[in-house]
PDB file of C-alpha atoms in Angstrom:
ATOM      1  CA  MET A  15       0.007   0.035  -0.039  1.00 91.00           C
ATOM      2  CA  THR A  16       1.321   3.433  -0.954  1.00 97.00           C
ATOM      3  CA  GLU A  17       1.934   5.839   1.917  1.00 98.00           C
ATOM      4  CA  PHE A  18       2.883   9.522   1.509  1.00 99.00           C
ATOM      5  CA  ALA A  19       5.305  11.878   3.135  1.00 99.00           C
ATOM      6  CA  THR A  20       5.088  15.523   2.688  1.00 99.00           C
ATOM      7  CA  SER A  21       8.418  17.241   1.853  1.00 99.00           C
ATOM      8  CA  ALA A  22       9.429  20.667   3.051  1.00 99.00           C
ATOM      9  CA  ASP A  23       8.192  22.353  -0.115  1.00 98.00           C
ATOM     10  CA  GLY A  24       4.817  20.578   0.072  1.00 99.00           C
ATOM     11  CA  THR A  25       5.562  17.917  -2.483  1.00 99.00           C
ATOM     12  CA  ARG A  26       3.928  14.541  -1.651  1.00 99.00           C
ATOM     13  CA  ILE A  27       6.345  11.625  -1.895  1.00 99.00           C
ATOM     14  CA  GLY A  28       4.948   8.143  -2.379  1.00 99.00           C
ATOM     15  CA  PHE A  29       6.538   5.083  -0.688  1.00 99.00           C
ATOM     16  CA  HIS A  30       5.808   1.684   0.546  1.00 98.00           C
ATOM     17  CA  VAL A  31       7.270  -0.349   3.388  1.00 98.00           C
ATOM     18  CA  HIS A  32       8.410  -3.985   3.330  1.00 97.00           C
ATOM     19  CA  GLY A  33       9.061  -5.911   6.535  1.00 96.00           C
ATOM     20  CA  ASP A  34       9.794  -4.501  10.138  1.00 95.00           C
ATOM     21  CA  GLY A  35      12.940  -3.599  11.921  1.00 95.00           C
ATOM     22  CA  PRO A  36      15.771  -1.062  11.465  1.00 97.00           C
ATOM     23  CA  VAL A  37      14.833   1.352   8.530  1.00 98.00           C
ATOM     24  CA  LEU A  38      16.634   0.971   5.138  1.00 99.00           C
ATOM     25  CA  LEU A  39      15.616   3.482   2.476  1.00 99.00           C
ATOM     26  CA  LEU A  40      16.309   2.392  -1.153  1.00 99.00           C
ATOM     27  CA  VAL A  41      17.292   5.233  -3.568  1.00 99.00           C
ATOM     28  CA  ASP A  42      16.775   4.693  -7.275  1.00 99.00           C
ATOM     29  CA  GLY A  43      18.995   5.802 -10.098  1.00 99.00           C
ATOM     30  CA  ALA A  44      18.017   7.512 -13.360  1.00 99.00           C
ATOM     31  CA  MET A  45      14.917   6.387 -15.190  1.00 98.00           C
ATOM     32  CA  CYS A  46      13.787   4.107 -12.354  1.00 98.00           C
ATOM     33  CA  SER A  47      10.716   4.150 -10.119  1.00 98.00           C
ATOM     34  CA  ARG A  48       8.753   1.700  -7.903  1.00 98.00           C
ATOM     35  CA  ALA A  49       6.920   0.610 -11.105  1.00 96.00           C
ATOM     36  CA  GLY A  50       9.976   0.170 -13.146  1.00 95.00           C
ATOM     37  CA  GLY A  51      13.182  -0.431 -11.269  1.00 96.00           C
ATOM     38  CA  PRO A  52      15.192  -2.862  -9.186  1.00 98.00           C
ATOM     39  CA  MET A  53      14.302  -1.763  -5.718  1.00 99.00           C
ATOM     40  CA  PRO A  54      11.062  -3.592  -5.039  1.00 98.00           C
ATOM     41  CA  ALA A  55      12.695  -6.926  -5.876  1.00 98.00           C
ATOM     42  CA  ILE A  56      15.735  -5.987  -3.655  1.00 99.00           C
ATOM     43  CA  ALA A  57      13.240  -5.206  -0.817  1.00 98.00           C
ATOM     44  CA  GLU A  58      11.662  -8.628  -1.268  1.00 98.00           C
ATOM     45  CA  ALA A  59      15.091 -10.322  -1.278  1.00 98.00           C
ATOM     46  CA  ILE A  60      16.115  -8.537   1.968  1.00 97.00           C
ATOM     47  CA  GLY A  61      13.076 -10.181   3.681  1.00 91.00           C
ATOM     48  CA  ASP A  62      11.224  -9.132   6.771  1.00 91.00           C
ATOM     49  CA  THR A  63      14.064  -8.445   9.193  1.00 89.00           C
ATOM     50  CA  ARG A  64      14.269  -4.735   8.193  1.00 96.00           C
ATOM     51  CA  ARG A  65      11.762  -2.046   7.545  1.00 97.00           C
ATOM     52  CA  VAL A  66      12.752  -1.496   3.882  1.00 98.00           C
ATOM     53  CA  VAL A  67      11.323   1.684   2.301  1.00 99.00           C
ATOM     54  CA  VAL A  68      10.978   1.894  -1.412  1.00 99.00           C
ATOM     55  CA  TYR A  69       9.950   5.268  -2.700  1.00 99.00           C
ATOM     56  CA  ASP A  70       9.282   7.232  -5.980  1.00 99.00           C
ATOM     57  CA  ARG A  71      11.739  10.109  -6.247  1.00 99.00           C
ATOM     58  CA  ARG A  72      10.031  13.333  -7.032  1.00 99.00           C
ATOM     59  CA  GLY A  73       8.707  13.585 -10.592  1.00 99.00           C
ATOM     60  CA  ARG A  74       8.237   9.811 -10.720  1.00 98.00           C
ATOM     61  CA  GLY A  75       5.507   7.320 -10.109  1.00 98.00           C
ATOM     62  CA  GLU A  76       3.078   8.458  -7.438  1.00 98.00           C
ATOM     63  CA  SER A  77       5.327  11.270  -6.163  1.00 99.00           C
ATOM     64  CA  GLY A  78       4.653  14.893  -7.099  1.00 99.00           C
ATOM     65  CA  ASP A  79       6.970  17.469  -8.365  1.00 98.00           C
ATOM     66  CA  THR A  80       7.309  21.166  -7.521  1.00 97.00           C
ATOM     67  CA  ALA A  81       9.386  23.693  -9.445  1.00 97.00           C
ATOM     68  CA  PRO A  82      12.063  24.783  -9.324  1.00 98.00           C
ATOM     69  CA  TYR A  83      14.091  21.721  -8.861  1.00 98.00           C
ATOM     70  CA  ALA A  84      17.174  21.604  -6.633  1.00 98.00           C
ATOM     71  CA  VAL A  85      19.100  18.615  -5.277  1.00 99.00           C
ATOM     72  CA  GLU A  86      18.342  20.031  -1.832  1.00 99.00           C
ATOM     73  CA  ARG A  87      14.647  19.352  -2.382  1.00 99.00           C
ATOM     74  CA  GLU A  88      15.463  15.599  -2.890  1.00 99.00           C
ATOM     75  CA  ILE A  89      17.468  15.664   0.376  1.00 99.00           C
ATOM     76  CA  GLU A  90      14.378  17.164   2.051  1.00 99.00           C
ATOM     77  CA  ASP A  91      12.301  14.290   0.478  1.00 99.00           C
ATOM     78  CA  VAL A  92      14.661  11.746   2.302  1.00 99.00           C
ATOM     79  CA  ALA A  93      14.281  13.724   5.509  1.00 99.00           C
ATOM     80  CA  ALA A  94      10.408  13.710   5.114  1.00 99.00           C
ATOM     81  CA  ILE A  95      10.429   9.967   4.663  1.00 99.00           C
ATOM     82  CA  GLY A  96      12.602   9.572   7.699  1.00 98.00           C
ATOM     83  CA  ALA A  97      10.221  11.569   9.718  1.00 98.00           C
ATOM     84  CA  ALA A  98       7.186   9.563   8.458  1.00 98.00           C
ATOM     85  CA  VAL A  99       8.675   6.178   9.264  1.00 98.00           C
ATOM     86  CA  GLY A 100      10.715   7.181  12.346  1.00 95.00           C
ATOM     87  CA  GLY A 101      14.129   6.139  13.630  1.00 83.00           C
ATOM     88  CA  PRO A 102      17.528   6.494  12.102  1.00 97.00           C
ATOM     89  CA  LEU A 103      18.010   5.612   8.397  1.00 98.00           C
ATOM     90  CA  ALA A 104      20.401   3.455   6.458  1.00 99.00           C
ATOM     91  CA  LEU A 105      20.487   4.311   2.732  1.00 99.00           C
ATOM     92  CA  PHE A 106      21.195   2.163  -0.276  1.00 99.00           C
ATOM     93  CA  GLY A 107      21.498   3.847  -3.680  1.00 99.00           C
ATOM     94  CA  ILE A 108      22.201   2.456  -7.087  1.00 99.00           C
ATOM     95  CA  SER A 109      24.129   4.428  -9.779  1.00 99.00           C
ATOM     96  CA  SER A 110      23.164   8.089  -9.605  1.00 99.00           C
ATOM     97  CA  GLY A 111      20.912   7.136  -6.713  1.00 99.00           C
ATOM     98  CA  GLY A 112      24.102   6.445  -4.822  1.00 99.00           C
ATOM     99  CA  ALA A 113      25.267   9.938  -5.489  1.00 99.00           C
ATOM    100  CA  LEU A 114      21.954  11.208  -3.986  1.00 99.00           C
ATOM    101  CA  ALA A 115      22.316   8.853  -0.984  1.00 99.00           C
ATOM    102  CA  LEU A 116      25.758  10.216  -0.377  1.00 98.00           C
ATOM    103  CA  ARG A 117      24.538  13.789  -0.547  1.00 98.00           C
ATOM    104  CA  ALA A 118      21.641  12.992   1.779  1.00 98.00           C
ATOM    105  CA  ALA A 119      24.026  11.200   4.271  1.00 98.00           C
ATOM    106  CA  GLY A 120      26.199  14.296   4.377  1.00 97.00           C
ATOM    107  CA  ALA A 121      23.406  16.659   5.086  1.00 96.00           C
ATOM    108  CA  LEU A 122      21.117  14.642   7.370  1.00 97.00           C
ATOM    109  CA  SER A 123      22.149  13.466  10.930  1.00 96.00           C
ATOM    110  CA  ILE A 124      19.354  10.840  10.835  1.00 98.00           C
ATOM    111  CA  VAL A 125      21.388   8.875   8.259  1.00 98.00           C
ATOM    112  CA  THR A 126      23.759   6.513  10.124  1.00 98.00           C
ATOM    113  CA  ARG A 127      24.849   4.243   7.214  1.00 99.00           C
ATOM    114  CA  VAL A 128      24.990   4.527   3.484  1.00 99.00           C
ATOM    115  CA  ALA A 129      25.763   1.858   0.921  1.00 99.00           C
ATOM    116  CA  VAL A 130      26.190   2.678  -2.757  1.00 99.00           C
ATOM    117  CA  TYR A 131      26.470   0.535  -5.874  1.00 99.00           C
ATOM    118  CA  GLU A 132      28.553   1.809  -8.769  1.00 99.00           C
ATOM    119  CA  PRO A 133      27.972   5.564  -8.388  1.00 99.00           C
ATOM    120  CA  PRO A 134      29.083   6.817 -11.959  1.00 98.00           C
ATOM    121  CA  PHE A 135      31.627   9.364 -10.865  1.00 98.00           C
ATOM    122  CA  MET A 136      34.331   9.837 -13.381  1.00 96.00           C
ATOM    123  CA  PRO A 137      38.133  10.473 -13.347  1.00 95.00           C
ATOM    124  CA  GLU A 138      39.406  13.682 -14.847  1.00 93.00           C
ATOM    125  CA  PRO A 139      39.968  12.417 -18.436  1.00 92.00           C
ATOM    126  CA  ALA A 140      36.262  11.405 -18.709  1.00 94.00           C
ATOM    127  CA  LEU A 141      34.811  14.655 -17.482  1.00 96.00           C
ATOM    128  CA  ALA A 142      34.512  16.124 -21.051  1.00 96.00           C
ATOM    129  CA  GLY A 143      32.019  13.375 -21.922  1.00 95.00           C
ATOM    130  CA  ALA A 144      30.003  14.320 -18.919  1.00 97.00           C
ATOM    131  CA  ARG A 145      29.942  17.965 -19.833  1.00 97.00           C
ATOM    132  CA  THR A 146      28.764  17.036 -23.426  1.00 98.00           C
ATOM    133  CA  TYR A 147      25.899  14.939 -22.046  1.00 98.00           C
ATOM    134  CA  THR A 148      24.847  17.737 -19.683  1.00 98.00           C
ATOM    135  CA  ALA A 149      24.649  20.154 -22.649  1.00 98.00           C
ATOM    136  CA  GLU A 150      22.820  17.720 -24.931  1.00 98.00           C
ATOM    137  CA  LEU A 151      20.315  16.830 -22.219  1.00 99.00           C
ATOM    138  CA  ALA A 152      19.648  20.468 -21.371  1.00 99.00           C
ATOM    139  CA  ARG A 153      19.143  21.328 -24.954  1.00 99.00           C
ATOM    140  CA  ALA A 154      16.658  18.524 -25.656  1.00 99.00           C
ATOM    141  CA  LEU A 155      14.627  19.326 -22.536  1.00 99.00           C
ATOM    142  CA  ARG A 156      14.642  23.053 -23.122  1.00 98.00           C
ATOM    143  CA  HIS A 157      13.123  22.276 -26.637  1.00 99.00           C
ATOM    144  CA  GLY A 158      10.597  19.877 -25.146  1.00 98.00           C
ATOM    145  CA  ASP A 159      12.108  17.003 -26.971  1.00 99.00           C
ATOM    146  CA  ARG A 160      11.806  14.181 -24.457  1.00 99.00           C
ATOM    147  CA  GLY A 161      12.744  11.464 -26.968  1.00 98.00           C
ATOM    148  CA  ALA A 162      16.064  13.241 -27.698  1.00 98.00           C
ATOM    149  CA  ALA A 163      16.630  13.515 -23.955  1.00 99.00           C
ATOM    150  CA  VAL A 164      16.200   9.783 -23.455  1.00 99.00           C
ATOM    151  CA  GLU A 165      18.340   9.055 -26.438  1.00 98.00           C
ATOM    152  CA  ALA A 166      21.148  11.263 -25.048  1.00 98.00           C
ATOM    153  CA  PHE A 167      20.898   9.233 -21.834  1.00 98.00           C
ATOM    154  CA  LEU A 168      20.962   5.883 -23.524  1.00 98.00           C
ATOM    155  CA  ARG A 169      24.092   6.922 -25.531  1.00 96.00           C
ATOM    156  CA  ARG A 170      25.631   8.167 -22.363  1.00 96.00           C
ATOM    157  CA  VAL A 171      25.279   4.776 -20.680  1.00 95.00           C
ATOM    158  CA  GLY A 172      26.705   2.947 -23.746  1.00 93.00           C
ATOM    159  CA  VAL A 173      23.607   1.730 -25.593  1.00 95.00           C
ATOM    160  CA  ALA A 174      24.578   1.135 -29.203  1.00 95.00           C
ATOM    161  CA  PRO A 175      22.891   3.292 -31.796  1.00 93.00           C
ATOM    162  CA  ASP A 176      21.001   0.381 -33.376  1.00 94.00           C
ATOM    163  CA  ALA A 177      19.839  -0.675 -29.943  1.00 97.00           C
ATOM    164  CA  VAL A 178      18.510   2.765 -29.260  1.00 96.00           C
ATOM    165  CA  VAL A 179      16.340   2.386 -32.329  1.00 96.00           C
ATOM    166  CA  GLY A 180      14.967  -0.851 -30.840  1.00 96.00           C
ATOM    167  CA  VAL A 181      14.280   0.737 -27.560  1.00 97.00           C
ATOM    168  CA  ARG A 182      12.350   3.545 -29.231  1.00 96.00           C
ATOM    169  CA  ARG A 183      10.067   0.872 -30.780  1.00 97.00           C
ATOM    170  CA  SER A 184       9.601  -1.052 -27.592  1.00 97.00           C
ATOM    171  CA  PRO A 185       6.490  -0.765 -25.326  1.00 97.00           C
ATOM    172  CA  ALA A 186       8.778   0.723 -22.668  1.00 96.00           C
ATOM    173  CA  TRP A 187       9.406   3.874 -24.676  1.00 98.00           C
ATOM    174  CA  PRO A 188       6.379   6.037 -23.553  1.00 97.00           C
ATOM    175  CA  GLY A 189       7.293   5.347 -19.928  1.00 96.00           C
ATOM    176  CA  MET A 190      10.900   6.425 -20.602  1.00 98.00           C
ATOM    177  CA  GLU A 191       9.689   9.582 -22.201  1.00 98.00           C
ATOM    178  CA  ALA A 192       7.438  10.341 -19.251  1.00 98.00           C
ATOM    179  CA  LEU A 193      10.515  10.217 -16.952  1.00 98.00           C
ATOM    180  CA  ALA A 194      12.787  12.268 -19.298  1.00 99.00           C
ATOM    181  CA  PRO A 195      12.535  15.532 -17.250  1.00 99.00           C
ATOM    182  CA  THR A 196      13.923  13.680 -14.255  1.00 99.00           C
ATOM    183  CA  LEU A 197      17.070  12.926 -16.155  1.00 99.00           C
ATOM    184  CA  ALA A 198      18.019  16.584 -15.369  1.00 99.00           C
ATOM    185  CA  TYR A 199      17.511  15.791 -11.707  1.00 99.00           C
ATOM    186  CA  ASP A 200      19.993  12.850 -11.754  1.00 99.00           C
ATOM    187  CA  ASP A 201      22.420  15.045 -13.860  1.00 99.00           C
ATOM    188  CA  ALA A 202      22.226  17.743 -11.105  1.00 99.00           C
ATOM    189  CA  VAL A 203      22.774  15.118  -8.393  1.00 99.00           C
ATOM    190  CA  MET A 204      25.958  13.949 -10.143  1.00 98.00           C
ATOM    191  CA  GLY A 205      27.309  17.609 -10.319  1.00 97.00           C
ATOM    192  CA  ASP A 206      30.248  17.761 -12.602  1.00 97.00           C
ATOM    193  CA  SER A 207      30.678  13.954 -12.235  1.00 98.00           C
ATOM    194  CA  ARG A 208      33.709  14.246  -9.935  1.00 97.00           C
ATOM    195  CA  VAL A 209      33.586  12.409  -6.622  1.00 97.00           C
ATOM    196  CA  PRO A 210      32.167  15.015  -4.238  1.00 94.00           C
ATOM    197  CA  ASP A 211      33.670  16.289  -1.009  1.00 91.00           C
ATOM    198  CA  LEU A 212      32.823  13.785   1.612  1.00 94.00           C
ATOM    199  CA  THR A 213      34.415  15.493   4.560  1.00 84.00           C
ATOM    200  CA  SER A 214      31.002  16.191   6.209  1.00 81.00           C
ATOM    201  CA  LEU A 215      29.971  12.573   5.926  1.00 94.00           C
ATOM    202  CA  ARG A 216      29.685  10.967   9.324  1.00 95.00           C
ATOM    203  CA  ALA A 217      27.726   7.808   8.357  1.00 98.00           C
ATOM    204  CA  ASP A 218      29.447   4.452   7.870  1.00 98.00           C
ATOM    205  CA  VAL A 219      30.087   3.921   4.125  1.00 99.00           C
ATOM    206  CA  LEU A 220      30.012   0.780   1.889  1.00 99.00           C
ATOM    207  CA  ALA A 221      30.855   1.196  -1.677  1.00 99.00           C
ATOM    208  CA  LEU A 222      30.207  -1.730  -4.053  1.00 99.00           C
ATOM    209  CA  ALA A 223      30.987  -2.564  -7.572  1.00 99.00           C
ATOM    210  CA  GLY A 224      30.334  -5.633  -9.728  1.00 99.00           C
ATOM    211  CA  GLY A 225      33.100  -7.995 -10.722  1.00 98.00           C
ATOM    212  CA  ALA A 226      31.663  -8.130 -14.294  1.00 98.00           C
ATOM    213  CA  SER A 227      31.294  -4.441 -14.617  1.00 97.00           C
ATOM    214  CA  PRO A 228      33.862  -2.313 -16.650  1.00 93.00           C
ATOM    215  CA  ASP A 229      36.678  -0.578 -14.692  1.00 93.00           C
ATOM    216  CA  PHE A 230      35.204   2.878 -15.018  1.00 91.00           C
ATOM    217  CA  LEU A 231      32.305   1.813 -12.915  1.00 94.00           C
ATOM    218  CA  HIS A 232      34.766   0.616 -10.237  1.00 97.00           C
ATOM    219  CA  TYR A 233      36.447   4.012 -10.161  1.00 97.00           C
ATOM    220  CA  GLY A 234      33.466   5.835  -8.427  1.00 97.00           C
ATOM    221  CA  ALA A 235      32.957   3.182  -5.698  1.00 98.00           C
ATOM    222  CA  GLN A 236      36.682   2.828  -5.054  1.00 98.00           C
ATOM    223  CA  THR A 237      37.140   6.535  -4.742  1.00 98.00           C
ATOM    224  CA  VAL A 238      34.104   7.053  -2.555  1.00 98.00           C
ATOM    225  CA  ALA A 239      35.368   4.401  -0.195  1.00 98.00           C
ATOM    226  CA  ALA A 240      38.822   5.961  -0.068  1.00 96.00           C
ATOM    227  CA  ARG A 241      37.703   9.487   0.532  1.00 96.00           C
ATOM    228  CA  SER A 242      35.025   8.574   3.141  1.00 97.00           C
ATOM    229  CA  GLY A 243      37.141   6.066   5.120  1.00 96.00           C
ATOM    230  CA  GLY A 244      34.641   3.465   4.039  1.00 97.00           C
ATOM    231  CA  ARG A 245      34.781  -0.055   2.766  1.00 98.00           C
ATOM    232  CA  PHE A 246      35.042  -1.105  -0.926  1.00 98.00           C
ATOM    233  CA  GLU A 247      33.844  -4.516  -2.046  1.00 98.00           C
ATOM    234  CA  VAL A 248      33.676  -6.158  -5.479  1.00 99.00           C
ATOM    235  CA  LEU A 249      30.635  -8.473  -5.905  1.00 98.00           C
ATOM    236  CA  ALA A 250      31.575 -11.460  -7.985  1.00 98.00           C
ATOM    237  CA  HIS A 251      29.809 -11.921 -11.350  1.00 98.00           C
ATOM    238  CA  GLN A 252      27.645  -8.801 -10.907  1.00 99.00           C
ATOM    239  CA  THR A 253      27.115  -6.262 -13.700  1.00 98.00           C
ATOM    240  CA  HIS A 254      25.633  -2.807 -13.292  1.00 97.00           C
ATOM    241  CA  ASP A 255      22.242  -4.510 -13.116  1.00 97.00           C
ATOM    242  CA  ILE A 256      22.870  -6.061  -9.696  1.00 98.00           C
ATOM    243  CA  THR A 257      20.698  -9.087  -8.808  1.00 99.00           C
ATOM    244  CA  PRO A 258      18.475  -8.749  -5.768  1.00 98.00           C
ATOM    245  CA  ALA A 259      20.054 -11.609  -4.068  1.00 98.00           C
ATOM    246  CA  ALA A 260      23.552 -10.117  -4.346  1.00 98.00           C
ATOM    247  CA  ALA A 261      22.373  -6.752  -3.138  1.00 99.00           C
ATOM    248  CA  ALA A 262      20.564  -8.294  -0.161  1.00 98.00           C
ATOM    249  CA  GLU A 263      23.625 -10.396   0.894  1.00 98.00           C
ATOM    250  CA  ALA A 264      26.038  -7.414   0.593  1.00 98.00           C
ATOM    251  CA  LEU A 265      23.612  -5.174   2.577  1.00 98.00           C
ATOM    252  CA  ALA A 266      23.091  -7.801   5.280  1.00 96.00           C
ATOM    253  CA  ASP A 267      26.783  -8.027   5.930  1.00 92.00           C
ATOM    254  CA  PHE A 268      27.021  -4.315   6.136  1.00 97.00           C
ATOM    255  CA  LEU A 269      24.053  -3.517   8.245  1.00 96.00           C
ATOM    256  CA  ASP A 270      24.012  -6.418  10.706  1.00 87.00           C
TER     257      ASP A 270
END
């Protein structure tokens, strides 16, 4: 059943809770929501020993959206959910959701632990590509071309041109176009794609990467762990699409 928390700017944020126990909030990455993303299955895999909260980030699913956007509003959304469910929070974020989880953990004292999976921070030589994507995305959204925005994202994450054509023809395309404006939110969360300053972070940190993922996806997790004094782990055989069982096992080891 969907519950709602009201954020500081009045935006209603939809979420549901699985299980009971210490609270773990799952933070989606780009183009994901409760209706189309990995988090509900991860919540099921974790089982009933934790109060696992799965939510729709603003602009997605059953959550509202209030202009103007700022990353701080999404941090306030996390705080509102924390107030609604009670108790300290652990966070788990995948991809750009990991970047948001780190920002929230740095800003909110209620966050005591944060785990991230392959946050796509980049080393210096790759930052030009991030700037190009930001410009392409902004141009597409400024012109109201949601399809072009989604295509820019797909190219950015390495989808081949012929595969992009196939995605456009798939039944998933209308839903992807509906989420296109939120790509700018994830881009804002990523900042300039450098690993952010983590000196204000007081939460315990676990940074994860998949053993079958390319090296550039290891960079962000490794650097986050090094700069936060956290732990870095490689999960054997996992890709960027982490399996629910692997996520649940890694989180259990960290949170127990």
